[in-house]
């Protein structure tokens, strides 16, 4: 993208030039933070003196616009939050900035993070930089599209059901749903308190690992924050994959899979075998029922978050989002109790399976990237998330890793790597080894060739 060793200001200027040239078509950004260039200048002066601000020194980071930023508006993609300017940064932003990150933009998203298409009626329908007629996924669609368009070098999204992993897959970048509770949600506009997770994203798995390591940490002010990260996310980078036990499910995840995506997954499995990994079949663990229980839990918790506004000002929501969230008001308490119990038992089963494996490998989405025009947001969301919901109910981490391009459409294809809770390091061991041997993540959308500074 830029010359090796380019300064932070030079990289900021290049990213800003791409934003100015392309975002009227991509619409990945809600607010560009012009003042962040001053921070880039400060970091360059620091580096010139032989000092560093931390492990993320000069990394240009975009934030999904439901992550609060002091003095910069945070809309959560909702019309009624258009003028919301928080007084404080979210906890994860404080940690990232403390390690030297430069926050350059607040990024487009599905309204209130409900939906997998990011066709936001208020802040613009975000499009996929690989093909502007297609969706970028969601709800962190802007976080994925901004990375594909190289408006930033890393981003933070949020993932409640699929909202980091789907846009990462559709935009050809790496995206992590971390162990639940590993990254504090304090200062993040919630969807569902017991399912929300802040998720680091970047084209390069090593950058995702560094960003994850910077923002993981127990937050006593967040009642859902947990301690448990013993092995640092970057600890196993560079370690060989010999003897790695890779689980491959025998049912559900590969059902009705696009043949071109299946071919890319087969190529990845063959590569893992050549590295000395052992492929282990995994039987059914209840994954087909995940969507029912995930939907019930998230709708009920979402309705609780917004119940006062739903009743007093339903006009504040788009019809699509109003219908989704309102459905939670009608769920019987006994049915919610059944789903909460199911989730706990499901996690217990998965803990047992992952106790004998290092990772489980599955596709991220079962279909090619959908078109934006004529979309049915609810139907697309359910289809795109069909094989991500089982991992959303898992308490441990799942990583979306780009593994090539669709044989017919030429659009990005990704695989999901899932590990036991607190075992992010294993995912990054595999992902960085794969990216060291391939260059899928370095390829750029043709759209970027239209920007003069890219030549």
Coordinates of C-alpha atoms in Angstrom, one line a residue:
X1 CA 0.0 0.0 0.0
X2 CA 2.7 2.5 1.0
X3 CA 6.4 2.6 0.9
X4 CA 8.2 0.5 3.5
X5 CA 9.0 2.7 6.5
X6 CA 6.6 5.5 5.6
X7 CA 5.9 7.9 8.4
X8 CA 2.6 7.9 10.3
X9 CA 1.8 11.3 8.6
X10 CA 2.5 9.9 5.2
X11 CA 0.3 6.9 5.8
X12 CA -2.4 9.2 7.3
X13 CA -2.3 11.4 4.2
X14 CA -2.5 8.4 1.8
X15 CA -5.5 6.9 3.8
X16 CA -7.2 10.3 3.8
X17 CA -6.7 10.7 0.0
X18 CA -8.3 7.4 -0.6
X19 CA -11.2 8.4 1.7
X20 CA -11.7 11.6 -0.2
X21 CA -11.5 9.9 -3.6
X22 CA -13.7 6.9 -2.9
X23 CA -16.0 7.2 0.0
X24 CA -18.7 9.0 -1.9
X25 CA -19.2 5.5 -3.5
X26 CA -18.1 3.2 -0.7
X27 CA -19.8 5.1 2.2
X28 CA -17.8 3.3 4.8
X29 CA -17.2 6.4 7.0
X30 CA -19.7 8.4 9.0
X31 CA -17.2 10.8 10.5
X32 CA -13.6 11.3 9.4
X33 CA -11.5 12.7 12.3
X34 CA -9.3 15.4 10.8
X35 CA -7.7 16.2 14.1
X36 CA -6.1 12.8 14.1
X37 CA -3.4 14.0 11.8
X38 CA -2.0 16.1 14.6
X39 CA -1.6 12.9 16.7
X40 CA 0.2 11.3 13.7
X41 CA 2.6 14.3 13.7
X42 CA 3.2 13.9 17.4
X43 CA 3.9 10.2 17.0
X44 CA 6.4 10.9 14.2
X45 CA 8.2 13.4 16.4
X46 CA 8.3 10.8 19.1
X47 CA 9.7 8.2 16.7
X48 CA 12.3 10.6 15.4
X49 CA 13.6 10.9 18.9
X50 CA 13.9 7.2 19.2
X51 CA 10.8 6.7 21.4
X52 CA 7.6 4.7 20.9
X53 CA 4.1 5.3 22.2
X54 CA 3.5 1.5 22.5
X55 CA 2.8 -1.7 20.6
X56 CA 0.4 0.0 18.2
X57 CA 2.6 3.1 17.5
X58 CA 1.1 4.9 14.5
X59 CA -1.4 2.2 13.6
X60 CA -4.3 3.9 11.8
X61 CA -7.5 2.6 13.4
X62 CA -11.1 3.1 12.4
X63 CA -14.0 2.4 14.9
X64 CA -17.5 1.1 14.3
X65 CA -19.7 4.0 15.2
X66 CA -21.3 2.3 18.2
X67 CA -17.9 2.6 20.0
X68 CA -17.8 5.8 22.0
X69 CA -15.2 8.5 21.3
X70 CA -14.7 11.6 23.5
X71 CA -15.6 14.7 21.6
X72 CA -16.5 12.9 18.4
X73 CA -20.1 11.9 17.7
X74 CA -21.1 8.3 18.1
X75 CA -24.3 7.5 16.2
X76 CA -24.6 3.7 16.4
X77 CA -26.0 4.1 12.9
X78 CA -29.3 5.5 14.4
X79 CA -31.1 8.7 13.4
X80 CA -31.9 9.5 17.0
X81 CA -28.2 9.5 17.9
X82 CA -27.1 11.8 15.1
X83 CA -26.0 14.5 17.6
X84 CA -24.6 12.2 20.3
X85 CA -21.1 13.3 21.4
X86 CA -19.8 11.3 24.3
X87 CA -17.6 12.8 27.0
X88 CA -15.4 9.7 27.3
X89 CA -13.8 7.1 25.1
X90 CA -14.9 3.5 25.3
X91 CA -12.6 1.4 27.4
X92 CA -11.1 -0.4 24.3
X93 CA -10.4 3.0 22.7
X94 CA -8.5 4.2 25.8
X95 CA -6.4 1.0 25.7
X96 CA -5.7 1.2 21.9
X97 CA -4.8 4.9 22.1
X98 CA -2.6 4.2 25.1
X99 CA -0.6 1.8 23.0
X100 CA -0.1 4.4 20.2
X101 CA -3.1 3.9 17.9
X102 CA -4.3 6.8 15.8
X103 CA -8.1 6.8 15.6
X104 CA -8.9 8.2 12.1
X105 CA -12.6 7.6 11.5
X106 CA -16.0 6.4 12.9
X107 CA -17.3 3.8 10.5
X108 CA -20.7 3.0 9.0
X109 CA -22.8 0.2 10.4
X110 CA -26.2 -1.3 10.3
X111 CA -28.7 0.7 12.4
X112 CA -28.0 -0.1 16.1
X113 CA -26.0 -3.1 14.8
X114 CA -29.1 -5.0 13.8
X115 CA -28.5 -6.6 10.4
X116 CA -25.8 -8.1 8.2
X117 CA -26.1 -5.8 5.1
X118 CA -25.2 -2.2 6.3
X119 CA -27.6 -0.6 3.9
X120 CA -28.1 2.2 6.4
X121 CA -30.9 4.6 5.4
X122 CA -29.7 7.5 7.5
X123 CA -25.9 7.5 6.9
X124 CA -25.7 5.9 3.5
X125 CA -25.8 2.4 2.1
X126 CA -22.3 1.1 2.5
X127 CA -21.0 -0.9 -0.5
X128 CA -18.3 -3.5 -1.0
X129 CA -15.0 -2.0 -2.4
X130 CA -14.5 -5.2 -4.4
X131 CA -17.7 -4.5 -6.3
X132 CA -19.8 -1.5 -5.5
X133 CA -23.0 -3.3 -6.5
X134 CA -22.6 -5.7 -3.6
X135 CA -23.1 -5.4 0.2
X136 CA -20.1 -5.3 2.6
X137 CA -21.8 -7.5 5.2
X138 CA -22.7 -6.2 8.6
X139 CA -23.4 -5.0 11.0
X140 CA -19.7 -3.8 11.0
X141 CA -19.9 -3.3 7.3
X142 CA -18.1 0.0 7.4
X143 CA -15.3 -1.6 9.5
X144 CA -14.8 -4.2 6.8
X145 CA -15.2 -1.9 3.8
X146 CA -12.9 0.8 5.2
X147 CA -10.2 -1.8 5.5
X148 CA -10.7 -3.2 2.0
X149 CA -10.5 0.4 0.7
X150 CA -7.5 1.1 2.9
X151 CA -9.0 4.1 4.6
X152 CA -7.4 2.6 7.8
X153 CA -4.9 -0.1 8.7
X154 CA -7.0 -1.8 11.4
X155 CA -10.5 -1.4 12.8
X156 CA -12.7 -2.3 15.7
X157 CA -16.1 -3.7 15.1
X158 CA -18.6 -5.5 17.3
X159 CA -19.9 -9.0 16.9
X160 CA -23.2 -10.2 18.5
X161 CA -24.1 -12.9 16.0
X162 CA -21.9 -12.5 13.0
X163 CA -21.2 -8.8 12.8
X164 CA -17.4 -8.8 12.6
X165 CA -16.9 -12.2 10.9
X166 CA -19.3 -11.7 8.0
X167 CA -18.0 -8.3 6.9
X168 CA -14.4 -9.5 7.3
X169 CA -15.2 -12.4 5.0
X170 CA -17.1 -10.4 2.4
X171 CA -14.3 -7.7 2.3
X172 CA -11.3 -10.1 2.3
X173 CA -9.8 -9.1 5.7
X174 CA -9.2 -10.8 9.0
X175 CA -11.8 -10.4 11.8
X176 CA -11.9 -11.8 15.3
X177 CA -14.8 -12.5 17.6
X178 CA -12.8 -12.9 20.9
X179 CA -13.5 -14.9 24.0
X180 CA -16.7 -13.4 25.5
X181 CA -15.6 -10.9 28.2
X182 CA -12.0 -10.6 27.1
X183 CA -12.5 -7.1 25.7
X184 CA -14.6 -4.7 27.8
X185 CA -17.9 -3.5 26.3
X186 CA -17.9 -0.4 28.5
X187 CA -18.6 2.6 26.2
X188 CA -20.1 0.5 23.4
X189 CA -23.8 1.0 22.5
X190 CA -25.2 -2.4 23.3
X191 CA -27.2 -4.9 21.2
X192 CA -27.4 -7.8 23.7
X193 CA -25.4 -7.7 26.9
X194 CA -24.6 -11.4 27.2
X195 CA -23.7 -11.8 23.5
X196 CA -21.8 -8.6 22.5
X197 CA -18.1 -8.7 21.8
X198 CA -15.7 -6.0 20.4
X199 CA -13.8 -7.5 17.5
X200 CA -10.5 -6.4 16.0
X201 CA -10.1 -6.4 12.2
X202 CA -7.3 -5.8 9.7
X203 CA -6.0 -7.2 6.4
X204 CA -3.0 -8.7 8.3
X205 CA -3.5 -11.3 11.0
X206 CA -0.4 -10.1 12.8
X207 CA -2.0 -6.6 13.1
X208 CA -5.2 -8.1 14.5
X209 CA -3.2 -10.1 17.0
X210 CA -1.4 -6.9 18.2
X211 CA -4.6 -4.9 18.4
X212 CA -6.3 -7.7 20.3
X213 CA -3.4 -7.9 22.7
X214 CA -3.6 -4.1 23.3
X215 CA -7.4 -4.0 24.0
X216 CA -7.8 -7.3 26.0
X217 CA -7.9 -6.7 29.7
X218 CA -10.2 -7.0 32.7
X219 CA -12.3 -3.9 33.3
X220 CA -13.8 -3.8 36.9
X221 CA -16.3 -1.2 35.7
X222 CA -17.8 -3.7 33.2
X223 CA -19.9 -6.4 34.9
X224 CA -19.5 -8.7 31.9
X225 CA -15.7 -8.3 31.7
X226 CA -13.7 -11.4 32.6
X227 CA -10.1 -12.3 33.5
X228 CA -8.6 -15.4 32.0
X229 CA -6.1 -14.5 29.2
X230 CA -3.0 -16.4 30.3
X231 CA -1.3 -16.8 26.9
X232 CA -0.9 -13.5 25.0
X233 CA -2.6 -13.4 21.5
X234 CA 0.8 -13.0 19.8
X235 CA 2.6 -15.7 21.9
X236 CA 2.5 -18.5 19.3
X237 CA 3.2 -16.5 16.2
X238 CA 6.0 -18.2 14.3
X239 CA 5.5 -21.5 15.9
X240 CA 5.2 -24.5 13.5
X241 CA 1.9 -26.2 12.9
X242 CA 3.2 -29.7 13.2
X243 CA 0.9 -31.9 15.3
X244 CA -1.9 -29.3 15.3
X245 CA -5.2 -31.0 15.8
X246 CA -7.8 -29.4 13.4
X247 CA -11.4 -30.4 13.8
X248 CA -13.6 -30.6 10.7
X249 CA -17.4 -30.9 11.4
X250 CA -19.1 -33.7 9.6
X251 CA -22.5 -32.0 9.4
X252 CA -24.4 -28.7 9.0
X253 CA -21.5 -26.3 8.3
X254 CA -20.8 -27.7 4.9
X255 CA -24.4 -28.3 3.9
X256 CA -25.6 -26.4 0.8
X257 CA -22.2 -24.7 0.6
X258 CA -21.3 -22.8 -2.6
X259 CA -19.0 -25.2 -4.6
X260 CA -16.3 -22.5 -5.1
X261 CA -16.2 -21.8 -1.4
X262 CA -16.0 -25.5 -0.7
X263 CA -13.0 -25.7 -3.1
X264 CA -11.1 -23.0 -1.2
X265 CA -11.8 -24.7 2.1
X266 CA -10.4 -28.0 0.7
X267 CA -7.3 -26.1 -0.5
X268 CA -6.8 -24.8 3.1
X269 CA -7.3 -28.3 4.6
X270 CA -4.7 -29.6 2.2
X271 CA -2.3 -26.9 3.1
X272 CA -2.7 -27.6 6.8
X273 CA -2.0 -31.3 6.2
X274 CA 1.2 -30.3 4.4
X275 CA 2.2 -28.4 7.5
X276 CA 1.9 -31.5 9.6
X277 CA -1.6 -30.8 11.1
X278 CA -3.9 -33.7 11.8
X279 CA -7.5 -33.4 10.6
X280 CA -10.0 -34.8 13.1
X281 CA -13.7 -35.3 12.2
X282 CA -16.2 -33.6 14.6
X283 CA -19.7 -35.0 15.2
X284 CA -22.9 -33.1 15.7
X285 CA -22.9 -30.9 18.8
X286 CA -26.3 -29.2 18.4
X287 CA -25.1 -26.5 16.0
X288 CA -28.3 -26.6 13.9
X289 CA -30.4 -25.3 16.8
X290 CA -28.1 -22.3 17.5
X291 CA -30.0 -19.9 15.4
X292 CA -33.3 -20.4 17.2
X293 CA -31.8 -19.9 20.6
X294 CA -29.4 -17.0 19.6
X295 CA -32.4 -15.2 18.0
X296 CA -34.5 -15.5 21.1
X297 CA -31.8 -14.4 23.5
X298 CA -30.7 -11.4 21.4
X299 CA -34.2 -10.2 20.6
X300 CA -35.2 -10.3 24.3
X301 CA -32.0 -8.5 25.4
X302 CA -32.3 -6.0 22.6
X303 CA -35.9 -5.2 23.5
X304 CA -34.8 -4.6 27.1
X305 CA -32.1 -2.2 25.9
X306 CA -34.6 -0.1 23.9
X307 CA -37.9 -0.8 25.6
X308 CA -38.7 2.8 26.6
X309 CA -38.0 4.2 23.2
X310 CA -39.8 1.3 21.5
X311 CA -43.0 2.3 23.4
X312 CA -42.6 6.1 23.4
X313 CA -41.0 6.8 20.1
X314 CA -41.2 3.9 17.7
X315 CA -40.8 6.3 14.8
X316 CA -37.1 6.7 15.8
X317 CA -36.4 3.3 14.4
X318 CA -36.4 2.2 10.7
X319 CA -39.3 -0.2 10.1
X320 CA -36.9 -3.2 9.6
X321 CA -35.1 -2.6 12.9
X322 CA -38.3 -1.8 14.8
X323 CA -39.8 -5.1 13.8
X324 CA -36.7 -7.0 14.8
X325 CA -36.3 -5.5 18.2
X326 CA -40.0 -5.3 19.0
X327 CA -40.3 -9.1 18.6
X328 CA -38.4 -9.5 21.8
X329 CA -41.2 -7.9 23.8
X330 CA -43.5 -10.8 22.9
X331 CA -41.3 -13.7 23.9
X332 CA -42.6 -15.7 26.9
X333 CA -40.2 -15.8 29.9
X334 CA -40.3 -19.6 29.9
X335 CA -39.0 -19.7 26.3
X336 CA -36.2 -17.3 27.1
X337 CA -35.3 -19.4 30.1
X338 CA -35.1 -22.5 27.8
X339 CA -32.8 -20.7 25.4
X340 CA -30.5 -19.5 28.2
X341 CA -30.2 -23.0 29.6
X342 CA -29.6 -24.4 26.1
X343 CA -26.7 -21.9 25.5
X344 CA -25.1 -23.0 28.8
X345 CA -25.3 -26.7 28.0
X346 CA -24.1 -26.0 24.4
X347 CA -21.1 -24.2 25.7
X348 CA -20.3 -27.1 28.0
X349 CA -20.5 -29.5 25.1
X350 CA -18.2 -27.3 23.0
X351 CA -15.7 -27.0 25.9
X352 CA -15.5 -30.8 25.9
X353 CA -14.9 -31.1 22.2
X354 CA -12.3 -28.3 22.0
X355 CA -10.5 -29.9 24.9
X356 CA -9.2 -32.4 22.5
X357 CA -8.6 -30.1 19.5
X358 CA -6.5 -27.0 18.8
X359 CA -9.0 -25.4 16.3
X360 CA -12.2 -26.2 14.4
X361 CA -12.3 -25.2 10.8
X362 CA -15.5 -24.2 9.0
X363 CA -16.6 -21.8 6.3
X364 CA -17.7 -18.3 7.4
X365 CA -20.6 -17.8 5.0
X366 CA -22.1 -20.4 2.7
X367 CA -22.8 -18.1 -0.3
X368 CA -21.0 -15.7 -2.5
X369 CA -21.2 -11.9 -1.7
X370 CA -24.9 -10.8 -2.2
X371 CA -26.1 -7.8 -4.3
X372 CA -27.2 -4.7 -2.6
X373 CA -30.1 -3.8 -4.8
X374 CA -33.4 -5.5 -4.2
X375 CA -32.1 -7.0 -0.9
X376 CA -34.3 -8.4 1.8
X377 CA -32.2 -7.4 4.9
X378 CA -33.8 -10.0 7.3
X379 CA -33.5 -12.8 4.8
X380 CA -29.9 -12.0 3.8
X381 CA -28.9 -11.6 7.5
X382 CA -30.3 -15.1 8.3
X383 CA -28.6 -16.6 5.3
X384 CA -25.3 -14.9 5.8
X385 CA -25.3 -15.8 9.5
X386 CA -26.5 -19.4 9.2
X387 CA -23.1 -20.9 10.0
X388 CA -21.8 -18.1 12.2
X389 CA -24.5 -18.3 14.9
X390 CA -23.2 -21.5 16.3
X391 CA -19.9 -19.8 17.0
X392 CA -21.6 -16.7 18.4
X393 CA -23.1 -18.8 21.2
X394 CA -19.6 -20.3 21.9
X395 CA -17.8 -18.6 24.8
X396 CA -14.5 -18.8 23.0
X397 CA -12.9 -17.0 20.0
X398 CA -13.5 -17.4 16.3
X399 CA -11.4 -15.8 13.5
X400 CA -12.4 -15.1 9.9
X401 CA -9.4 -15.6 7.6
X402 CA -9.3 -14.7 3.9
X403 CA -8.2 -17.8 1.9
X404 CA -8.7 -16.8 -1.7
X405 CA -11.2 -15.6 -4.3
X406 CA -14.3 -17.1 -5.7
X407 CA -13.6 -19.1 -8.8
X408 CA -16.5 -17.5 -10.7
X409 CA -17.1 -14.0 -9.2
X410 CA -13.5 -13.2 -8.1
X411 CA -14.8 -12.0 -4.7
X412 CA -13.2 -12.8 -1.4
X413 CA -13.6 -16.2 0.3
X414 CA -12.8 -16.9 4.0
X415 CA -12.6 -19.7 6.5
X416 CA -13.5 -19.6 10.2
X417 CA -11.1 -20.9 12.8
X418 CA -12.5 -21.5 16.3
X419 CA -10.6 -22.3 19.5
X420 CA -11.3 -22.9 23.1
X421 CA -12.0 -19.9 25.3
X422 CA -9.0 -17.7 26.0
X423 CA -7.0 -19.5 23.2
X424 CA -6.8 -16.6 20.7
X425 CA -3.0 -17.3 20.4
X426 CA -3.8 -20.6 18.7
X427 CA -5.9 -18.9 16.1
X428 CA -3.2 -16.3 15.4
X429 CA -0.6 -19.1 15.2
X430 CA -2.5 -20.6 12.3
X431 CA -3.6 -17.4 10.6
X432 CA -0.1 -15.8 10.5
X433 CA 1.5 -19.0 9.3
X434 CA -1.0 -19.1 6.5
X435 CA -0.6 -15.5 5.5
X436 CA 3.2 -15.9 5.5
X437 CA 2.7 -18.6 2.9
X438 CA 0.1 -16.8 0.8
X439 CA -0.7 -13.3 -0.5
X440 CA -4.5 -13.3 -0.6
X441 CA -4.6 -10.6 2.1
X442 CA -2.3 -8.3 0.1
X443 CA -4.4 -8.2 -3.0
X444 CA -6.4 -5.0 -3.5
X445 CA -9.8 -4.2 -4.9
X446 CA -9.5 -2.8 -8.5
X447 CA -11.3 0.3 -7.3
X448 CA -8.2 1.5 -5.5
X449 CA -6.2 1.7 -8.8
X450 CA -8.3 4.7 -9.6
X451 CA -6.7 6.7 -6.8
X452 CA -3.6 8.5 -8.2
X453 CA -1.5 8.2 -5.1
X454 CA -1.9 4.4 -5.3
X455 CA 0.2 4.1 -8.5

